[in-house]
Short mmCIF file of C-alpha atoms and ligand atoms in Angstrom, two decimals:
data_model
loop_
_atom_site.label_atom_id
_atom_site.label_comp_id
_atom_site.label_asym_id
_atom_site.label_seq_id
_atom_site.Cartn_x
_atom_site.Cartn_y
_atom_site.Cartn_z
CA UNK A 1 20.33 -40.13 26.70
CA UNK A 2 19.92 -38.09 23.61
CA UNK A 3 20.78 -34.41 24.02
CA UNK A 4 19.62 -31.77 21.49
CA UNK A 5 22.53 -29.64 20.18
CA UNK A 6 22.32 -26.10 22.59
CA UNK A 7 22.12 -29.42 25.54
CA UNK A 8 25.47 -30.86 23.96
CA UNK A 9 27.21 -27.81 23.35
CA UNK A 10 26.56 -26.52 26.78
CA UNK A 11 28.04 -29.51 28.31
CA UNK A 12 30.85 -30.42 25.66
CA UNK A 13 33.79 -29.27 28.08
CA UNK A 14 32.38 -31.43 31.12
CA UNK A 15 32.28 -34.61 28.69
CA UNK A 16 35.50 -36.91 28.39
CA UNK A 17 34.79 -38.65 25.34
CA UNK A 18 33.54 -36.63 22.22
CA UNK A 19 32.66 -39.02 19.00
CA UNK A 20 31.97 -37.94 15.78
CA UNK A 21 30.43 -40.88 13.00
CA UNK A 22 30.48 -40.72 9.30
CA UNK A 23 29.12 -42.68 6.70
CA UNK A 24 31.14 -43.90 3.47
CA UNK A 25 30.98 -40.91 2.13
CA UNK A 26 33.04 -39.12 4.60
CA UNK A 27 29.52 -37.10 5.38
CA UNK A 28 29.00 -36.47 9.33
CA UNK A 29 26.05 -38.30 10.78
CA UNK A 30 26.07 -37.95 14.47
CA UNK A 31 28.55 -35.72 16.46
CA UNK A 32 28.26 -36.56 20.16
CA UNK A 33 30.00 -36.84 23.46
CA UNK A 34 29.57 -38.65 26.47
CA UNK A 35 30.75 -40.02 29.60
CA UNK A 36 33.42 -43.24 28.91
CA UNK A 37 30.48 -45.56 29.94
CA UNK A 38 28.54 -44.00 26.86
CA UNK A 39 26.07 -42.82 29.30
CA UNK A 40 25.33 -39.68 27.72
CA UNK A 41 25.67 -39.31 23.44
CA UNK A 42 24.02 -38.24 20.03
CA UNK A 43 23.63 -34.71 18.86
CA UNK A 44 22.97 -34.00 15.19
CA UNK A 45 21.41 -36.92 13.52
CA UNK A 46 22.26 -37.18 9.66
CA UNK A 47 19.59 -39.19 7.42
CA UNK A 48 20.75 -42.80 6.59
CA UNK A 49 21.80 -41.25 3.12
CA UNK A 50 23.94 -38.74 4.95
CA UNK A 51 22.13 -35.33 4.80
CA UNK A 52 21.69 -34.10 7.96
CA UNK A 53 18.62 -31.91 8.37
CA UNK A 54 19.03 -28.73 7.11
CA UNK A 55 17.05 -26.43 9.96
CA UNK A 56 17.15 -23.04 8.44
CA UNK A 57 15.00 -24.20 5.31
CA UNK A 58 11.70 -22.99 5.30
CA UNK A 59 8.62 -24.77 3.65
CA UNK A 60 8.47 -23.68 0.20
CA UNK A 61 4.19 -22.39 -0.91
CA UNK A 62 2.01 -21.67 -3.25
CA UNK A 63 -1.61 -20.71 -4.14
CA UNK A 64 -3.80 -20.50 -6.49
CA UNK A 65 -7.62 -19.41 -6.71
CA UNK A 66 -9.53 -21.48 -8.54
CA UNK A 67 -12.86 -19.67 -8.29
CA UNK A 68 -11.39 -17.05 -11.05
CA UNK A 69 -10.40 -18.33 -14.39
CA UNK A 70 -7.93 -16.53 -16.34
CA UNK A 71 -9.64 -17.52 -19.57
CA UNK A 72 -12.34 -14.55 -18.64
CA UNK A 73 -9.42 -12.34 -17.92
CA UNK A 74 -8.72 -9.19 -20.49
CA UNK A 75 -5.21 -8.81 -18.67
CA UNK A 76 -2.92 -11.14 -17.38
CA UNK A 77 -0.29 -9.75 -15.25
CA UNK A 78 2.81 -11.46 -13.44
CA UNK A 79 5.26 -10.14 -11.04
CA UNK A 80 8.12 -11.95 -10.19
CA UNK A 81 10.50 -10.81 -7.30
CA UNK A 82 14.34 -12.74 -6.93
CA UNK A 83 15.77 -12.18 -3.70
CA UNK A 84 18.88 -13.24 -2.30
CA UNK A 85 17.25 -15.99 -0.14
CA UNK A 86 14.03 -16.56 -1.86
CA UNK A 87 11.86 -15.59 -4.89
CA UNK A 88 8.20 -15.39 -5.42
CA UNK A 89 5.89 -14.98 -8.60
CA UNK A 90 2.59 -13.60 -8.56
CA UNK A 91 0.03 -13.51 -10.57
CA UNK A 92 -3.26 -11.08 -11.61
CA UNK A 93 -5.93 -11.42 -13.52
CA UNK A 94 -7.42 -8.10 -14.25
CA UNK A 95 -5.30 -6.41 -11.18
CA UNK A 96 -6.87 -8.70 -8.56
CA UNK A 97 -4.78 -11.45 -7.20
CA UNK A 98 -4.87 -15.12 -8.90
CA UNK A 99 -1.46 -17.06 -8.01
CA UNK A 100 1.41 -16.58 -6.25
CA UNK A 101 4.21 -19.24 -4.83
CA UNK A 102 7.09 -18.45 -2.88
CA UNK A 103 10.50 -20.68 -3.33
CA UNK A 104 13.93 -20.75 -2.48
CA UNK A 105 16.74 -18.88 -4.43
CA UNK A 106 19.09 -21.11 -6.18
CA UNK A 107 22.55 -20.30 -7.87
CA UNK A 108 20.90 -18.99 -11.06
CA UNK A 109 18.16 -16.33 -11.17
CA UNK A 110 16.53 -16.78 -14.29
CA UNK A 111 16.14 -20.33 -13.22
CA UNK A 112 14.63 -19.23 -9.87
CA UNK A 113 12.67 -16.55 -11.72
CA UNK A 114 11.04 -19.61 -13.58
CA UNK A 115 10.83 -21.93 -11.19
CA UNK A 116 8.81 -19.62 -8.97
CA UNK A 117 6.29 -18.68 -12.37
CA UNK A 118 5.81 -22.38 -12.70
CA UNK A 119 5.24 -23.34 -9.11
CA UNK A 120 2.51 -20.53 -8.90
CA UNK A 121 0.83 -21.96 -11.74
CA UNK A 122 1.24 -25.68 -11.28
CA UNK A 123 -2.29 -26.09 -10.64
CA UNK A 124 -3.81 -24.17 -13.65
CA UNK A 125 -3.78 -24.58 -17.12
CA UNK A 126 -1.88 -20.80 -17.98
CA UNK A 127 1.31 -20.75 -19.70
CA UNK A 128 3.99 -18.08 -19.51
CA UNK A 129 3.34 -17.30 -23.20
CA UNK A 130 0.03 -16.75 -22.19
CA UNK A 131 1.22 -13.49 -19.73
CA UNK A 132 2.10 -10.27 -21.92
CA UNK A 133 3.46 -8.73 -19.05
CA UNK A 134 5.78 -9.54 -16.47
CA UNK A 135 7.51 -7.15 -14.39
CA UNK A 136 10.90 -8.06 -12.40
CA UNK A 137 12.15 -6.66 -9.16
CA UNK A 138 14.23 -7.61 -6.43
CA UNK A 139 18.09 -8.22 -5.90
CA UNK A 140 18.01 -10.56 -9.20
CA UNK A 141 15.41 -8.63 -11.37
CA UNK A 142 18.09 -7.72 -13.95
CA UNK A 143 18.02 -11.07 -14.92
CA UNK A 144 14.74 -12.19 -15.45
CA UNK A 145 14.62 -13.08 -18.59
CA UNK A 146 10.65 -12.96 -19.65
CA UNK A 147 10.28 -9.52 -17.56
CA UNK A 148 9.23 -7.00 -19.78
CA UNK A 149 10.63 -4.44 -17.05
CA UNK A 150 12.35 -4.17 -13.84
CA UNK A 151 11.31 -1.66 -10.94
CA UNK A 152 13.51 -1.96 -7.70
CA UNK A 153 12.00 -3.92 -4.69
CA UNK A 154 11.59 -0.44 -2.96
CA UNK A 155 8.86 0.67 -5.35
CA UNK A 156 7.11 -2.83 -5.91
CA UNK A 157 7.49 -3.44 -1.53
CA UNK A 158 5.39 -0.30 -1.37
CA UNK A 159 2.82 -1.02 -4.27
CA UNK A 160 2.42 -4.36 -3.04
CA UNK A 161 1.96 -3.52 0.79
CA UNK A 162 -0.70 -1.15 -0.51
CA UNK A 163 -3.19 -3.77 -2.10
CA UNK A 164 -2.21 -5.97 1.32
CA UNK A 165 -3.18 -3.58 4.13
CA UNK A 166 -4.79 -1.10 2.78
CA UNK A 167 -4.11 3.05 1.60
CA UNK A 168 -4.07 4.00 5.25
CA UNK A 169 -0.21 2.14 5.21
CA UNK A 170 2.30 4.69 5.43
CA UNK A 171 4.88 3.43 6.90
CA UNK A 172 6.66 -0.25 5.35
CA UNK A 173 9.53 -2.54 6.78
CA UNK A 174 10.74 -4.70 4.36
CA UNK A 175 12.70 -7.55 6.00
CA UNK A 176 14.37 -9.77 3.87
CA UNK A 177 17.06 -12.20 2.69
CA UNK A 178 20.11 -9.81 2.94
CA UNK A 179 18.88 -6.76 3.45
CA UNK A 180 16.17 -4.13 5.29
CA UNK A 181 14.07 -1.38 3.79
CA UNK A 182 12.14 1.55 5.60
CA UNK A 183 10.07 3.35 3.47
CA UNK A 184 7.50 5.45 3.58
CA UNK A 185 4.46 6.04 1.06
CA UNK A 186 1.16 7.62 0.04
CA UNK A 187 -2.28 7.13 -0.37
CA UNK A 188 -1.47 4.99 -3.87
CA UNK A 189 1.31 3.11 -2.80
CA UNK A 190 3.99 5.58 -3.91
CA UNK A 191 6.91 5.80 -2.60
CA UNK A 192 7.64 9.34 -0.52
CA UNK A 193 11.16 8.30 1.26
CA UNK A 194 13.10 5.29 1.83
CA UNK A 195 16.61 4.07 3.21
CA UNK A 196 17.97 0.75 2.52
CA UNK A 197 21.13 -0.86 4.44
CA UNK A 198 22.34 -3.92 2.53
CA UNK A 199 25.74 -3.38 3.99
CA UNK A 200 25.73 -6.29 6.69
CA UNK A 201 23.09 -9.71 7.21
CA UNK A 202 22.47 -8.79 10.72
CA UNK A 203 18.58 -8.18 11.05
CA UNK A 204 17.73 -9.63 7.89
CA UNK A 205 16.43 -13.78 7.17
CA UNK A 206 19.99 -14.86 6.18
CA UNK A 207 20.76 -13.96 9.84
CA UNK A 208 17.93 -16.05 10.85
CA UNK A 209 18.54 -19.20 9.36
CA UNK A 210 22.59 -19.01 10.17
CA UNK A 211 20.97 -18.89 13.92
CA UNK A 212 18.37 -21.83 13.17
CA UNK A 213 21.01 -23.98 11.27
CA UNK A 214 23.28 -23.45 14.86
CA UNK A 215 21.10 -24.09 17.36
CA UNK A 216 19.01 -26.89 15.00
CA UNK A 217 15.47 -25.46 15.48
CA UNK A 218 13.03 -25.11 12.40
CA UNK A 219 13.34 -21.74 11.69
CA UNK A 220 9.29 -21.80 11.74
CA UNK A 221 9.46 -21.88 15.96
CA UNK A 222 12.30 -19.33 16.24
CA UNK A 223 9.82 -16.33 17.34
CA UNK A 224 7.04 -18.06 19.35
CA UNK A 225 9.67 -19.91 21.31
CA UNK A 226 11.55 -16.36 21.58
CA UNK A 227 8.60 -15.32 23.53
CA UNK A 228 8.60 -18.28 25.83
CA UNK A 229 11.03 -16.10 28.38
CA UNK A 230 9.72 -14.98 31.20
CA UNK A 231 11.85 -11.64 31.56
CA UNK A 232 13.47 -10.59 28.28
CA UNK A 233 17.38 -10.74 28.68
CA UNK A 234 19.63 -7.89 27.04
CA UNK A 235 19.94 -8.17 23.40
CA UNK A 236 22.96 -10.15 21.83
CA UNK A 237 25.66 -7.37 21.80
CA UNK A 238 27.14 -8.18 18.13
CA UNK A 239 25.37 -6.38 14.76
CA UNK A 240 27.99 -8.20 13.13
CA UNK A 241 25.88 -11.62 12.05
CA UNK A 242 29.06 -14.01 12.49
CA UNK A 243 30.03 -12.35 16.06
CA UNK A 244 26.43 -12.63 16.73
CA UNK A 245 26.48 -16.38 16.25
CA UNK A 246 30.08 -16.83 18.36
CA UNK A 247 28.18 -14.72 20.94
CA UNK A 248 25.00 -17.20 20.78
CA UNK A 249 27.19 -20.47 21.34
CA UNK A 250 28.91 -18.66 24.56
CA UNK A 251 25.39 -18.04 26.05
CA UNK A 252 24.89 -21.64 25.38
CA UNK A 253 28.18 -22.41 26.92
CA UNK A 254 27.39 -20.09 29.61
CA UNK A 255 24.21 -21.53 30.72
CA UNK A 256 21.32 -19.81 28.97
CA UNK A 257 18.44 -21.99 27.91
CA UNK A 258 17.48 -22.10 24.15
CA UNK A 259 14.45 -19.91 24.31
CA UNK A 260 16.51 -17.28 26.31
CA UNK A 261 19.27 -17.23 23.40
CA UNK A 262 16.77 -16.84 21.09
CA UNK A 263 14.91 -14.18 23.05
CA UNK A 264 18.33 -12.23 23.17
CA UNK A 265 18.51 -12.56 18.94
CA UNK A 266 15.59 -11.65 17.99
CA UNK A 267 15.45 -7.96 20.44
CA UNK A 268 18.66 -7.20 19.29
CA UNK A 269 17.01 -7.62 15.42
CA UNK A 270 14.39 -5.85 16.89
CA UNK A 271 16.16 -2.94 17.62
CA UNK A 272 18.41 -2.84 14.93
CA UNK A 273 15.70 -2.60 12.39
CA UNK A 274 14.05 0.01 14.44
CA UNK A 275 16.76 2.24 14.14
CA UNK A 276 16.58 2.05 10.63
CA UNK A 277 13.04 2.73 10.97
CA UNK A 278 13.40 5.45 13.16
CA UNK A 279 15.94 7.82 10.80
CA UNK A 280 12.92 8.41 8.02
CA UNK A 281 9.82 8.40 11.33
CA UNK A 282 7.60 5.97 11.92
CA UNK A 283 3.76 7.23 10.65
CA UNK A 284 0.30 4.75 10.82
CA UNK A 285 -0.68 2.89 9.86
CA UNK A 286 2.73 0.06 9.64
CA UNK A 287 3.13 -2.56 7.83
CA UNK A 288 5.55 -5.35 7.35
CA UNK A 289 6.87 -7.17 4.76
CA UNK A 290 9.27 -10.13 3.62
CA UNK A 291 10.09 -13.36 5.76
CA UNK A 292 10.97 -12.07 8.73
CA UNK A 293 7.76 -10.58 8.90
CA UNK A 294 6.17 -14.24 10.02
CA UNK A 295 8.51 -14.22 13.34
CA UNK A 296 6.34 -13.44 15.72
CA UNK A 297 9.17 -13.11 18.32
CA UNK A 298 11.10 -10.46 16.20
CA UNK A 299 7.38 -8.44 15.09
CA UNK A 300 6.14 -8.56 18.74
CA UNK A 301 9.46 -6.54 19.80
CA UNK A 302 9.60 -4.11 17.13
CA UNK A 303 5.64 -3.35 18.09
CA UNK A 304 6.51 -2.93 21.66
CA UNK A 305 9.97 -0.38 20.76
CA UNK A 306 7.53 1.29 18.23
CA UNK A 307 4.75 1.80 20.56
CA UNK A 308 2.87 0.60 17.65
CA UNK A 309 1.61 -2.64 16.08
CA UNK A 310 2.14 -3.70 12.80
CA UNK A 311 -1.31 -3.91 10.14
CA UNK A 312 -2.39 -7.52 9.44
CA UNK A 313 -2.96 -9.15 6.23
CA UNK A 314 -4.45 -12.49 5.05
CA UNK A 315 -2.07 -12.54 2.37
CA UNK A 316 1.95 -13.83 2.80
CA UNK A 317 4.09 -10.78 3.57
CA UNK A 318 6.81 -12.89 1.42
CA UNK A 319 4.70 -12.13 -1.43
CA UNK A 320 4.83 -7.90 -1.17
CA UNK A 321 7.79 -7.30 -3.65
CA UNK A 322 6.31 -9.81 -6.55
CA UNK A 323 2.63 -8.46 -5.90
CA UNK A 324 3.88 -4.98 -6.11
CA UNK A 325 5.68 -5.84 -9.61
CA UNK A 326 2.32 -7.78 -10.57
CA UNK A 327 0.61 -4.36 -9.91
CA UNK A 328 2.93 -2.08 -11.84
CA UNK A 329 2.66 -5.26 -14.91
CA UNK A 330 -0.77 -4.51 -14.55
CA UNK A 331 -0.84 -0.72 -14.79
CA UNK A 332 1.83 -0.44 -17.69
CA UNK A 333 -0.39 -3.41 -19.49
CA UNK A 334 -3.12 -0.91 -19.63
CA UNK A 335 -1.52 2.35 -20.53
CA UNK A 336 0.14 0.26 -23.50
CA UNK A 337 -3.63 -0.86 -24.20
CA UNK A 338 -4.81 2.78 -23.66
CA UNK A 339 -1.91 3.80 -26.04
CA UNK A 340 -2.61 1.84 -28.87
CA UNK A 341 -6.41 2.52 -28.78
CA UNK B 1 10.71 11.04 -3.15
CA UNK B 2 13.69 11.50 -0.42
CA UNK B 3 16.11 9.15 -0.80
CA UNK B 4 18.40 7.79 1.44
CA UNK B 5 21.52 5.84 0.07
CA UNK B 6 24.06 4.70 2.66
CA UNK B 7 24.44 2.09 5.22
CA UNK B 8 25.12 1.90 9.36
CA UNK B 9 28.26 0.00 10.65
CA UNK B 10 29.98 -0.16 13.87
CA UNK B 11 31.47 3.49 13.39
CA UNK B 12 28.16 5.15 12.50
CA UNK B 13 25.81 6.10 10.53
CA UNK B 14 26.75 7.54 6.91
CA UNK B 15 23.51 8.55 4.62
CA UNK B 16 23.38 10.96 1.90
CA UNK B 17 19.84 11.89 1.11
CA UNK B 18 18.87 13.46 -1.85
CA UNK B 19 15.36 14.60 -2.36
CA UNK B 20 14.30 13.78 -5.72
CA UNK B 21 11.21 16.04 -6.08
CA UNK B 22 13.80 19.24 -7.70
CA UNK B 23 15.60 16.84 -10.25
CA UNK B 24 13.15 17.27 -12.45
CA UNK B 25 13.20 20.62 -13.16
CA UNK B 26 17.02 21.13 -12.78
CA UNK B 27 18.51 21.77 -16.32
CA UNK B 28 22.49 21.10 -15.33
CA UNK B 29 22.83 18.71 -12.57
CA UNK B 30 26.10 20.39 -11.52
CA UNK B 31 26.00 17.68 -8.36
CA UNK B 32 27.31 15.54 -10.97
CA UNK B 33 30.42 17.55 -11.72
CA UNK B 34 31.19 18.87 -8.12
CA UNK B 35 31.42 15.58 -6.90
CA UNK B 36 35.33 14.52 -7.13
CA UNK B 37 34.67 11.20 -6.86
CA UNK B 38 32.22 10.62 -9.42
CA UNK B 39 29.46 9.68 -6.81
CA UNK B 40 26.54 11.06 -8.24
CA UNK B 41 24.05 9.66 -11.48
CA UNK B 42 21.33 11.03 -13.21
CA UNK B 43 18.61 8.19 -13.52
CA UNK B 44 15.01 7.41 -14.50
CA UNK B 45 13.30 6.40 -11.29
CA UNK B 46 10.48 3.83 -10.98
CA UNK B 47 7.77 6.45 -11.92
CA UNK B 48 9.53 7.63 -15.03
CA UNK B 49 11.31 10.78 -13.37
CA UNK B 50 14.40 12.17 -13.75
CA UNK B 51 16.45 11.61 -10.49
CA UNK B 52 19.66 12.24 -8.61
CA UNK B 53 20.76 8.72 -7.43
CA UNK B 54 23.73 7.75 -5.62
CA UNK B 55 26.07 4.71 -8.11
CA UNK B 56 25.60 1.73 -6.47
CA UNK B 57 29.47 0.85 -6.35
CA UNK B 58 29.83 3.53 -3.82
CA UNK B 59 26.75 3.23 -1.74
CA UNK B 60 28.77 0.32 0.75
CA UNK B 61 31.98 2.93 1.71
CA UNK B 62 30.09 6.43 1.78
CA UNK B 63 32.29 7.01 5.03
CA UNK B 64 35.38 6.55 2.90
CA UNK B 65 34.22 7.80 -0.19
CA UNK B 66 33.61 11.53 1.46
CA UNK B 67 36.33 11.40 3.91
CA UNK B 68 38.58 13.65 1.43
CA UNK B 69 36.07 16.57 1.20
CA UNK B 70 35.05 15.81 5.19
CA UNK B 71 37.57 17.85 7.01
CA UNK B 72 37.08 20.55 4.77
CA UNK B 73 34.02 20.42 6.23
CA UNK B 74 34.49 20.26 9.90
CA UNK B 75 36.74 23.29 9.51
CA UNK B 76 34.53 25.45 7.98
CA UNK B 77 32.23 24.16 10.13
CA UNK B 78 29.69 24.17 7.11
CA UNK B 79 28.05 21.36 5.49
CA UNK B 80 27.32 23.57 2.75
CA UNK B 81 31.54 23.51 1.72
CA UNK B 82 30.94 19.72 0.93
CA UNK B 83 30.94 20.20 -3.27
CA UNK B 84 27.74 18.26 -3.69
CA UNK B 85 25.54 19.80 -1.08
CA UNK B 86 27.00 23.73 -2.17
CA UNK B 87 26.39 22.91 -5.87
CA UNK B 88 22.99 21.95 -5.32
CA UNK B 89 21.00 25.35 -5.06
CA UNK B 90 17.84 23.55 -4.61
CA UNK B 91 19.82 22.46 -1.33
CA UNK B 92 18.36 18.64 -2.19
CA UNK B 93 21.43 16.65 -0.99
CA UNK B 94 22.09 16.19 2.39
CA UNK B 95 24.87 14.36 4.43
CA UNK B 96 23.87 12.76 7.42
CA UNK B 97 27.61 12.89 9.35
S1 SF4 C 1 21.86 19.58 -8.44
FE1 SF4 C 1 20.29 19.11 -6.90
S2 SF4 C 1 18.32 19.26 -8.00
FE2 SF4 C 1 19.98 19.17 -9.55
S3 SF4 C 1 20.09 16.98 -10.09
FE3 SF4 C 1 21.61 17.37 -8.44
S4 SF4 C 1 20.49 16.92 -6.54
FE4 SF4 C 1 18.94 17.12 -8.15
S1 SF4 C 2 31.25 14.80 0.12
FE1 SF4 C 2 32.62 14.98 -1.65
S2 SF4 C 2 33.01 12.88 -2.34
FE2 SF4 C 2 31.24 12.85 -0.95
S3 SF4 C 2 29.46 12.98 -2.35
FE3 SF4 C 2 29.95 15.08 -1.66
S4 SF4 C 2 31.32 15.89 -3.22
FE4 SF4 C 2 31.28 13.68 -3.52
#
């Protein structure tokens, strides 16, 4: 009998024998335990090459529309947005959207800066020498090397949730890697008040995938199976994401299914944005943006605490901070045009 | 723009707000001085105006930052005896504990 890893943790004490397999390379494979006839075993499975699956990571996208072509365009805009987590490029032609990709951070930012510009563009014939210019934001803007200028992820979240949903949006939660951002805009997209708390990885996507990497679910199936509970439980009691995750394996321990654990997680992200939200007001319309923005389970909760639901968009709310930056590339393209005319 | 530079922890919640909108026109920015700690800098914000911003190196320990000018404070019981809010006469900064 193969037990997933909540299953096995949750019944580790009450097993005799606990076995734990490696390859050559001294890599874990399978960690299991079981009853001295073997009866019960397996846990996490490694790959034959001995990478075991990685849960937290998140598919990687891009996009491109191929009904415009950028040869017609006067200006070429990009924006290009390095997060702590993960980094997007998008790109305009003539301030309406063209490409955009979404990637994960790696150890050097001008490399993810790049590798996020050439993923958005891997199905077109434009060049970054072709883009005058580029606009960085985020946690890694300062070093984007092509951008032309940076403009925090505050202004560009706000620009950028602007095209997406719309001038009624007056109210923006930026969820991402490390960090959460309430702010609050006008009619253009401007920013009017904001408050940031980068201080701790609790309620932000880091937090997230440390949960999805414990409890080996695809971080894709956190929120809808979040919702699966029939009576929501209390909210994890930790802010603190590493007590959060000891608190999570004792719920295990304890008895709690999965769905109930994860239930319990995402409220108490729920309410810990919200609180951040609810020191600058909440006004409609709402709008979220950044990863956590696609869990359902954590969105749904904040809605029902707000009393409000969040705007839709058909675009990724990954891709707010980069558009944003696109959309300032754009506007400072044109008063340097307007300038030299 | 209001800004709001800080963070919440287990203790509490420790903002400083400044609202931007009278930086522009203020000729001295005697925040900057009053401050004993050196919290305060005059930048260019993202739509190219002059702004009172709070230096990033202290933005993570606001609680311990302040806590010399705090129970100066609490005596008085005044939030206009904290040196950055009474040099302000535009009364712009605020402290949120
Ligand atoms: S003194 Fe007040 S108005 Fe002047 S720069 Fe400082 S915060 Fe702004
Ligand atoms: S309370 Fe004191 S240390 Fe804190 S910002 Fe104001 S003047 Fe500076």
């Amino acid at each position: 009998m193969i037990l997933d890893f909540p299953q096995l943790i949750s019944q580790w004490e009450t097993l005799p024998v606990h076995v734990f397999t490696a390859h050559e390379k001294g890599e874990i494979l399978t960690i299991g335990a079981g009853t001295a006839s073997g009866a019960v075993s397996g846990a996490i499975q490694g790959t034959a090459s001995g990478a075991v699956t990685e849960h937290w990571k998140w598919p990687e996208q891009s996009n491109v529309d191929l009904s415009m072509d950028w040869k017609k365009a006067a200006r070429i805009t990009a924006g290009i947005d390095v997060g702590s987590v993960s980094s997007q490029a998008v790109v305009l032609l003539d301030g309406k959207l063209y490409a955009w990709s979404s990637v994960r951070t790696g150890s050097s930012s001008p490399d993810s800066a790049l590798k996020a510009l050439n993923q958005a563009l891997k199905n077109t014939d434009l060049t970054l020498e072709k883009i005058p210019y580029v606009v960085g934001t985020g946690y890694g803007r300062v070093n984007v090397p092509f951008a032309k200028k940076t403009i925090t992820e505050i202004a560009c979240h706000a620009r950028g949730a602007n095209y997406m949903g719309g001038g009624t949006i007056r109210t923006i939660l930026d969820m991402g890697g490390q960090d959460c951002k309430a702010i609050h805009c006008d009619e253009k997209g401007k920013v009017t008040n904001f408050l940031m708390n980068d201080k701790c990885a609790a309620g932000t996507g880091r937090g997230m995938e440390v949960l999805a990497d414990l409890l080996r679910i695809p971080i894709q199936e956190i929120g809808p199976l979040s919702l699966k509970v029939e009576e929501e439980p209390p909210p994890v009691s930790s802010v603190c994401v590493v007590f959060a995750k000891t608190e999570a394996i004792g719920l295990l321990k304890s008895g709690w299914p999965v769905e109930k654990v994860l239930a319990s997680y995402c409220l108490a992200m729920a309410e810990r944005v919200t609180a951040l939200l609810n020191r600058i007001g909440v006004e409609k319309d709402f709008f979220i943006t950044g990863g956590i923005a696609k869990n359902i389970g954590v969105v749904k909760r904040i809605e029902r605490i707000l009393g409000i639901s969040a705007l839709n968009s058909a675009l990724d709310s990954q891709i707010a901070g980069a558009l944003g930056a696109a959309l300032f590339a754009n506007a400072l393209l044109e008063k340097e045009e307007r300038g030299k005319s | 723009m209001i800004a709001n530079y800080g963070y919440t922890d287990g203790s509490g919640e420790y903002y400083i707000s400044i609202n931007t909108s009278f930086c522009a026109e203020c000729q001295t920015h005697p925040c900057i001085s009053a401050c004993p700690q050196g919290v305060f800098e005059m930048i260019t914000d993202d739509y190219d105006e002059p702004a009172c911003s709070v230096k990033d190196s202290f933005r993570k320990k606001l609680n311990y930052t302040c806590s010399t000018c705090k129970p100066a404070r609490k005596s008085s019981e005044s939030p206009l005896f904290l040196p950055c809010v009474q040099a302000c006469v535009n009364r712009a900064i605020k402290h949120t504990w």
